[in-house]
Coordinates of C-alpha atoms in Angstrom, one line a residue:
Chain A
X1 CA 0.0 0.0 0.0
X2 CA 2.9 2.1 0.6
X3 CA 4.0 2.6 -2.8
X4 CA 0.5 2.5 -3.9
X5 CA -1.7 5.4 -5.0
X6 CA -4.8 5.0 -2.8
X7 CA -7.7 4.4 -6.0
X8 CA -4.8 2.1 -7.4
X9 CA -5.3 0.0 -4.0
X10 CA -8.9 0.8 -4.0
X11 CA -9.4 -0.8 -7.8
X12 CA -7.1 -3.6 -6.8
X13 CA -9.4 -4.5 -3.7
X14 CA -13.1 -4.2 -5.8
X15 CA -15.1 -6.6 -4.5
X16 CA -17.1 -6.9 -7.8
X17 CA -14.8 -6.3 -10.3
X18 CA -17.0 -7.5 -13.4
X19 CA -20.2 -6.2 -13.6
X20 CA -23.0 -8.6 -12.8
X21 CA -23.9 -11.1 -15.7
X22 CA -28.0 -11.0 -15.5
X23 CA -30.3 -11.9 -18.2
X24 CA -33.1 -9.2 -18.1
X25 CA -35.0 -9.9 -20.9
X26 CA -38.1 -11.0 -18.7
X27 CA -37.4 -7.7 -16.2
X28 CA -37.3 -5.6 -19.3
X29 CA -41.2 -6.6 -20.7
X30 CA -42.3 -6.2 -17.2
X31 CA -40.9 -2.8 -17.0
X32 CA -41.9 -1.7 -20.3
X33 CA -45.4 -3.1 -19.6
X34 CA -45.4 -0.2 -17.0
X35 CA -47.0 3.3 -17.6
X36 CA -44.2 6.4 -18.1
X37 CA -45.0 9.5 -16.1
X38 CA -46.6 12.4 -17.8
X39 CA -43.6 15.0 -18.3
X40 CA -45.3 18.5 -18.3
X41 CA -44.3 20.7 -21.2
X42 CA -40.8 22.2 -20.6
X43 CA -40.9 25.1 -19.2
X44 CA -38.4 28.2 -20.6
X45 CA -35.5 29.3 -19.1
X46 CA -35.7 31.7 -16.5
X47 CA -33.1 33.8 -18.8
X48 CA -35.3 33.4 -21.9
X49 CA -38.3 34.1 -20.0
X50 CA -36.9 37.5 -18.1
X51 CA -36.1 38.3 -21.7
X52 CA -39.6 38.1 -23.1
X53 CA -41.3 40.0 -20.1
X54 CA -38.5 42.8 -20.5
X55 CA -39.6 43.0 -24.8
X56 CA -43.2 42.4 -23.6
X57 CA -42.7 45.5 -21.0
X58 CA -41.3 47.6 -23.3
X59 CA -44.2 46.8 -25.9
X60 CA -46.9 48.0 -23.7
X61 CA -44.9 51.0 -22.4
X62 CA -44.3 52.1 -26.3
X63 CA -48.0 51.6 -27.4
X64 CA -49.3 53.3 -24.2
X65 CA -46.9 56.8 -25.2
X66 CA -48.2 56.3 -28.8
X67 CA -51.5 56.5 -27.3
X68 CA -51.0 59.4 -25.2
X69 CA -49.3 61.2 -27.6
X70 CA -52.1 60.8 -30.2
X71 CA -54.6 61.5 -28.0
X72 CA -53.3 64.9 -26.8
X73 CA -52.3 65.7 -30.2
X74 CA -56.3 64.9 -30.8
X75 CA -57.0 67.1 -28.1
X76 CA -54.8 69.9 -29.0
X77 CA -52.5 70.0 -25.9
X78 CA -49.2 68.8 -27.5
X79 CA -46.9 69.5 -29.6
X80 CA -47.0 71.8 -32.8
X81 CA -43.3 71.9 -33.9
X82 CA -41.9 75.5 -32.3
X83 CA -40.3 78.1 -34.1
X84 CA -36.9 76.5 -35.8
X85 CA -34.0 78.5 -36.7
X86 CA -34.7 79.0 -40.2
X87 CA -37.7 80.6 -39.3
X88 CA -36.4 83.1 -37.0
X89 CA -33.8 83.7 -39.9
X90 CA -36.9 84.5 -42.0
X91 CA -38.7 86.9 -39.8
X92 CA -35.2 88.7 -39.2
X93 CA -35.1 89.0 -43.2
X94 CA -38.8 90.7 -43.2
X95 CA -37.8 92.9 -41.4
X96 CA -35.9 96.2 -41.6
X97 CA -34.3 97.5 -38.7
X98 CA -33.4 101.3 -38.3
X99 CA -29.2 102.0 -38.1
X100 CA -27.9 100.9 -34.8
X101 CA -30.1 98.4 -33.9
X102 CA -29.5 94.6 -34.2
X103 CA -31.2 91.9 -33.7
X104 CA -30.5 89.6 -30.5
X105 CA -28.4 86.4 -30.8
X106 CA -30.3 83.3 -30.9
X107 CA -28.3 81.7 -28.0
X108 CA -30.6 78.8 -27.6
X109 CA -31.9 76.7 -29.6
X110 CA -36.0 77.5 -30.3
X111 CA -36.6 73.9 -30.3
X112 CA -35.8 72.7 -26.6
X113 CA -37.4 73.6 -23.9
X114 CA -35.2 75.1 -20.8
X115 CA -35.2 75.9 -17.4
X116 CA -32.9 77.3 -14.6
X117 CA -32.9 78.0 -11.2
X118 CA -34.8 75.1 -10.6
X119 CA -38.5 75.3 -9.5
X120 CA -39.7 75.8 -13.0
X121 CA -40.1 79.2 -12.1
X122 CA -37.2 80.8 -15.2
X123 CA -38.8 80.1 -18.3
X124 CA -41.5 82.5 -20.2
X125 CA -43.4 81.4 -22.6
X126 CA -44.7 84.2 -25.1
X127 CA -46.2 83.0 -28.5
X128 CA -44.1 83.3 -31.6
X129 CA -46.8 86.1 -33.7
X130 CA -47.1 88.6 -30.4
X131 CA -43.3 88.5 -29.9
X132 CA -42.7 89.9 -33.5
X133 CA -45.8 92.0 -33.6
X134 CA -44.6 93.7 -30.1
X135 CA -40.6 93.7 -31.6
X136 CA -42.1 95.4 -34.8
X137 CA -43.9 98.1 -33.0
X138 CA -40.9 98.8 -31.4
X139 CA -38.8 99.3 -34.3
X140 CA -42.2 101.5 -35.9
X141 CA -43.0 103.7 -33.3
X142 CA -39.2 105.5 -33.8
X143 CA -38.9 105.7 -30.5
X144 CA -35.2 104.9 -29.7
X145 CA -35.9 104.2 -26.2
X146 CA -38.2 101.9 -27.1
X147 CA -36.6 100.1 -29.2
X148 CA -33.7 99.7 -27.2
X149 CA -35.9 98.1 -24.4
X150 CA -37.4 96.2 -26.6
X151 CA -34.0 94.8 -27.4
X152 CA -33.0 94.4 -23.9
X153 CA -35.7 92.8 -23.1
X154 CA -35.6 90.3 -26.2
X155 CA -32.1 89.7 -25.2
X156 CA -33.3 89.5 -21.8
X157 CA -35.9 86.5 -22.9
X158 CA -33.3 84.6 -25.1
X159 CA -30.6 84.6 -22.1
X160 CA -33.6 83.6 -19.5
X161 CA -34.4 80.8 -21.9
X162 CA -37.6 81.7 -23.0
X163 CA -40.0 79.0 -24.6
X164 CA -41.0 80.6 -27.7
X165 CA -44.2 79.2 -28.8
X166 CA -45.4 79.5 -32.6
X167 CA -47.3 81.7 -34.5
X168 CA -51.1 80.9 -34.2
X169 CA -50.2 78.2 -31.2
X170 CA -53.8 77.9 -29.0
X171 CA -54.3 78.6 -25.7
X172 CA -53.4 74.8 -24.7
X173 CA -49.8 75.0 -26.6
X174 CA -47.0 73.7 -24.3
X175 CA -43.5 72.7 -25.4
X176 CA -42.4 69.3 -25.9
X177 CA -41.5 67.8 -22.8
X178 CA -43.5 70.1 -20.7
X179 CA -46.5 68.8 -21.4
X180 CA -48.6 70.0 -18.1
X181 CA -46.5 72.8 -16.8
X182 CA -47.4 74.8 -13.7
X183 CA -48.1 78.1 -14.8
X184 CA -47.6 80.5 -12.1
X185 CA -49.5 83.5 -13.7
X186 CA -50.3 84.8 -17.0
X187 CA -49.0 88.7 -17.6
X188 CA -49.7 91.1 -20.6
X189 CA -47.0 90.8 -23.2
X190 CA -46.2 94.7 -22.4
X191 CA -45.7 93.6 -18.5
X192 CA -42.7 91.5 -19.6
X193 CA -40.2 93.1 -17.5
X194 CA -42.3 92.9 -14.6
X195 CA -42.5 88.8 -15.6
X196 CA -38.7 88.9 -15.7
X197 CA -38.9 90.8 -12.3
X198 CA -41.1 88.3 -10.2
X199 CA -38.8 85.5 -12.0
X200 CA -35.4 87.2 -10.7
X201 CA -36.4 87.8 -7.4
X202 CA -38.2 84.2 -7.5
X203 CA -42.1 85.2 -6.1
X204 CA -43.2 82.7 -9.2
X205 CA -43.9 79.2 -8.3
X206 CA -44.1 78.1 -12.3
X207 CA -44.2 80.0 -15.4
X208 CA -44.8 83.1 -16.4
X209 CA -46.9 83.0 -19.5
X210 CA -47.1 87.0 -21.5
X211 CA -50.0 86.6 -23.2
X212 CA -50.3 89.2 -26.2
Chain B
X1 CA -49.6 6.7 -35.5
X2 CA -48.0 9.3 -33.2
X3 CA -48.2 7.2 -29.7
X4 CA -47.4 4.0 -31.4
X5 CA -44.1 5.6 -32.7
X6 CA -43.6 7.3 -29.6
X7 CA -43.6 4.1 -27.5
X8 CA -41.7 2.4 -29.7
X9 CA -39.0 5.1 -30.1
X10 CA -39.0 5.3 -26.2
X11 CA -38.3 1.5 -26.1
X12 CA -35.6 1.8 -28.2
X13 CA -34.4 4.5 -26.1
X14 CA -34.7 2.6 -22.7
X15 CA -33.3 -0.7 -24.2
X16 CA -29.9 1.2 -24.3
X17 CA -30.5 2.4 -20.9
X18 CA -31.4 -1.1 -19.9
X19 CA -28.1 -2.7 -21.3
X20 CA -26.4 -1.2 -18.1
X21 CA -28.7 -3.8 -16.1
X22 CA -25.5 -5.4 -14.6
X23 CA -23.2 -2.3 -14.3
X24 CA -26.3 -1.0 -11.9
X25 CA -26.1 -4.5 -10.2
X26 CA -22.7 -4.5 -9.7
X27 CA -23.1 -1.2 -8.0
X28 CA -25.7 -2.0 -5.3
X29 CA -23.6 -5.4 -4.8
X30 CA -20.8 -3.4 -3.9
X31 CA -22.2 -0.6 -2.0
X32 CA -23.4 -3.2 0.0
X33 CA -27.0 -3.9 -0.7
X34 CA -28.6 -7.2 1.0
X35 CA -30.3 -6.8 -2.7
X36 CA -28.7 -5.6 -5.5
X37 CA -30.8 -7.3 -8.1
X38 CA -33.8 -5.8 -6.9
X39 CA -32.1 -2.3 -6.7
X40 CA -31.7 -2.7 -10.5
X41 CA -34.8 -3.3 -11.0
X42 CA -36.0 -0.6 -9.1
X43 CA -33.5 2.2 -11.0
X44 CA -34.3 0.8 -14.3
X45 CA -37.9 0.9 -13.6
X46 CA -37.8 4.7 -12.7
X47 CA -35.9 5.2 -15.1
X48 CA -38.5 3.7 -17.7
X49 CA -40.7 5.9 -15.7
X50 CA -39.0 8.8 -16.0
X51 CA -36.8 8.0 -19.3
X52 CA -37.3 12.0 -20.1
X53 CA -34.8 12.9 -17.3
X54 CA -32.6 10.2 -18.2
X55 CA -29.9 11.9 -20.0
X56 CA -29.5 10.4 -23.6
X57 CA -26.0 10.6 -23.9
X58 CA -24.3 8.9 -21.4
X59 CA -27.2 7.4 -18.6
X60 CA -25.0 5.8 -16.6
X61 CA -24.0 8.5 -14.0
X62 CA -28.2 9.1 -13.6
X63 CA -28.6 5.1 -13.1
X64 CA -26.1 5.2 -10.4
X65 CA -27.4 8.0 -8.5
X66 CA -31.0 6.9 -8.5
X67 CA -29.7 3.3 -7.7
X68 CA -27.3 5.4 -5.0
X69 CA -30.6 6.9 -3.0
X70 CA -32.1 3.1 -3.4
X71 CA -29.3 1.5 -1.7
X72 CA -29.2 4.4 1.2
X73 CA -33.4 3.9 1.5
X74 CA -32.7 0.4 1.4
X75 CA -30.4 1.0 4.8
X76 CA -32.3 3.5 6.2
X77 CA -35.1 0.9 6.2
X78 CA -33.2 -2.2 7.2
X79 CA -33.6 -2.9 11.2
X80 CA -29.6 -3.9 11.7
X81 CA -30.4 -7.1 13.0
X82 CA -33.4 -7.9 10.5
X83 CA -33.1 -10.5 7.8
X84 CA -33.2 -8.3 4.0
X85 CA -36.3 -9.2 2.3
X86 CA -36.6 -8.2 -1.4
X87 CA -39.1 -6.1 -3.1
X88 CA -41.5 -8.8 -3.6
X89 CA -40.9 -9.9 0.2
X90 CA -39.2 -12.9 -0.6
X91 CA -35.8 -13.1 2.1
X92 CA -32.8 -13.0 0.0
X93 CA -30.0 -14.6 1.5
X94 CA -27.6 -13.0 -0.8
X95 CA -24.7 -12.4 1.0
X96 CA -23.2 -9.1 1.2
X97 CA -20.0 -8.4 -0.1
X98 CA -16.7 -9.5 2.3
X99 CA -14.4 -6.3 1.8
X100 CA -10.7 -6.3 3.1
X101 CA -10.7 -6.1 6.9
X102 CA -8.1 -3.1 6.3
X103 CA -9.9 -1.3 3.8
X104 CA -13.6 -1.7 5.4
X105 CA -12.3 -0.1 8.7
X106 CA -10.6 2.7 6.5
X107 CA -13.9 3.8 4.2
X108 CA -15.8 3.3 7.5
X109 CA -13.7 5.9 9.1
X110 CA -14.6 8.5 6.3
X111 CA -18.2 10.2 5.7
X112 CA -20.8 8.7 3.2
X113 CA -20.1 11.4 0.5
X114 CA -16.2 10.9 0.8
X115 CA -16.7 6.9 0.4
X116 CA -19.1 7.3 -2.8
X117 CA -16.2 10.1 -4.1
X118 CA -13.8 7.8 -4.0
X119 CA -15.8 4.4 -4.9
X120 CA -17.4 6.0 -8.0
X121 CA -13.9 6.7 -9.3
X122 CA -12.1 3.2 -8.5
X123 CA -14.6 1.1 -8.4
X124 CA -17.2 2.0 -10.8
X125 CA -14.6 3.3 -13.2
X126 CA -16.3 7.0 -13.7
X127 CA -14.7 9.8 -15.2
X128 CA -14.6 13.0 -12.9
X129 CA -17.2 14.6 -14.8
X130 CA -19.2 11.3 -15.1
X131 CA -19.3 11.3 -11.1
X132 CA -19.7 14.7 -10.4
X133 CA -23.8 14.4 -12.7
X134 CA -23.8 10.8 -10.4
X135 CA -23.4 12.7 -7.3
X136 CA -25.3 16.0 -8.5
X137 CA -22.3 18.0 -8.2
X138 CA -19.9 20.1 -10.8
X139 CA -16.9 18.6 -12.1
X140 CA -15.0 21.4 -10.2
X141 CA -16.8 20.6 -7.1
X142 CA -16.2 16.6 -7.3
X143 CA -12.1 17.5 -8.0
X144 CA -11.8 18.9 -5.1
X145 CA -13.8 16.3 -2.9
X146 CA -11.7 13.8 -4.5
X147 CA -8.6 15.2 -3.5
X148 CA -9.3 15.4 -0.1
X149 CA -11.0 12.2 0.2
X150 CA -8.1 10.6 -1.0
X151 CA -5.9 12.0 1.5
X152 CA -8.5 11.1 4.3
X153 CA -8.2 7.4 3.1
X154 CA -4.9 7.4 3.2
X155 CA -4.5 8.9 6.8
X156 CA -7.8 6.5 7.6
X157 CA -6.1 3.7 6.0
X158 CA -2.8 4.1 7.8
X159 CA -4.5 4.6 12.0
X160 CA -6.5 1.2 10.4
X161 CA -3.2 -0.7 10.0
X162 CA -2.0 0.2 13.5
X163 CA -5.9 -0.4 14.9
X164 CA -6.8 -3.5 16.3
X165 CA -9.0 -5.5 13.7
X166 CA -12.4 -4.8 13.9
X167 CA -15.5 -7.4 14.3
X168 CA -16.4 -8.5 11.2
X169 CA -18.5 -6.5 9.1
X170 CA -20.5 -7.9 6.2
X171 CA -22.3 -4.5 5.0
X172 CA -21.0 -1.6 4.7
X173 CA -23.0 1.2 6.8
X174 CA -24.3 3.7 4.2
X175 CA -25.2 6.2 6.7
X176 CA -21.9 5.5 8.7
X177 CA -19.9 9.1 9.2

């Protein structure tokens, strides 16, 4: 044993070392004369089943925002496109502005919707047609003062963030992905600096909508 | 149609588990078994029962676990000083098999899981990964157990050579630690 591995001296000691010589054939038509137990349908993996309730998850959470979306597009509440670049590019182009004045850098884009200082309380909304209507009578009146204020304050809105909704938007217009914002108050467009005043010194709890 | 070639294809299927009749036999005869025919029977007939969870491929590991849990019911059942009586309840007076006094006191000295780790490698002449699906184990798992069972043998095999012999012992106790 000493110079033995230990399953070398286990094999040599088997007690049965041939496997048993028996003759079956009656034991096998007994057994096969037996019923077989009824194996359920396999069931899936739990990988392959996690898998299918993840797809079947995201399914049903894609069809419901379809839903919703086309039902408050029915509705009116979302989502006309805002103004887009090209078409503040265009309304600069109609319009003429006296020597000296320029018109304010679009710093953000028209398209998103923004906030700061938190509390949805820094954004204005003021629709697209009231904004130029209120820019041109600025520039018409020839009052210089006026005009400048009117560019402060349009430079004011752009570097506030403003929401600029577009021309002819209803009453029930809100930007994409602000779909039920909590409007504070709604101001006349000509109150704007008072809007920009309450939003500064942060009495708003929500939005300041100018209305024209 | 469907059922008749079903059955018949499951008999075809069990025939080649059934050619391991005597390998099964074998086992229970040298695990101890007062009777290793009938726990042959038994595995082959859940294994007809159950040929679905028999693995296709190699059934042998499966036949010796289930005939493994028969031989340990088989001992759980048997009174120590109670004659064996066979399925049918005919006494079989098959005698157990005599084992080297040495070696019998060694693999009683070691736990049931040890003995079947090292018994399904020398003496039923399973791979690793053949007795690591017999025991219900990975092949990882069963390496290790091997290793150290093998080293408890040998330290149980050398305090058995310096023991006094032991009483004779005609069946070796499944459920021994």
């Amino acid at each position: 044993m000493k110079n033995d591995s230990t399953l070398a001296y286990l094999r040599r000691l088997n007690p049965v070392p041939k496997a048993a010589s028996v003759d079956g054939a009656d034991l096998f038509e007994r057994i096969i004369s037996l019923p077989r137990d009824e194996r359920p349908a396999p069931r899936r993996s739990a990988t392959r089943r996690r898998v299918a309730l993840v797809a079947v998850g995201l399914a049903v959470m894609a069809l419901l925002a379809t839903t919703a979306f086309a039902v408050a597009n029915w509705f009116g509440d979302v989502v006309k496109p805002a103004v887009t670049k090209q078409e503040y590019k265009t309304a600069q182009s109609e319009l003429t502005l006296p020597p000296g004045v320029t018109w304010p850098e679009l710093n953000v884009d028209p398209n998103s919707v923004t906030s700061r200082g938190g509390g949805g309380s820094s954004a204005v909304m003021i629709a697209m047609g009231s904004w130029e209507c209120y820019w041109a009578d600025a520039i018409r009146s020839g009052d210089e003062q006026a005009q400048q204020r009117a560019h402060a304050e349009l430079n004011s809105l752009f570097a506030n963030h403003v929401v600029i909704a577009p021309a002819g938007a209803s009453e029930n217009w809100f930007p994409i992905g602000h779909p039920f914002p909590v409007v504070d108050r709604e101001l006349p467009l000509d109150q704007a600096a008072e809007a920009h005043r309450l939003i500064e010194e942060r009495q708003t709890f929500g939005k300041v909508v100018l209305k024209p | 149609m469907s059922i008749h070639f079903d059955r018949q294809s499951a008999e075809a299927r069990f025939r080649e588990v059934f050619s391991h009749l005597g390998a099964v036999t074998a086992y229970a005869r040298r695990r101890g078994s007062r009777d290793p025919d009938g726990i042959a029977a038994e595995a082959m007939t859940i294994a007809w029962r159950r040929l679905d969870d028999v693995p296709r491929d190699d059934p042998l590991p499966w036949l010796y676990g289930t005939a493994r849990n028969l031989v340990l019911a088989e001992a759980r059942r048997a009174a120590p000083s109670a004659p064996a009586a066979s399925a049918d309840g005919k006494h079989v007076d098959q005698p157990p098999v005599e084992l080297d006094p040495t070696l019998e006191r060694a693999l009683r000295g070691l736990s049931q899981l040890d003995r079947e780790t090292l018994l399904l490698v020398a003496w039923e002449d399973l791979t690793p990964g053949q007795a690591a699906r017999a025991l219900g184990i990975s092949p990882v798992a069963f390496r290790v157990r091997l290793l150290r069972a093998r080293r408890r043998l040998q330290t149980s095999l050398e305090e058995a050579q310096t023991a006094s012999p032991p009483p004779h012992l005609n069946h070796l106790d499944v459920e021994g630690t």
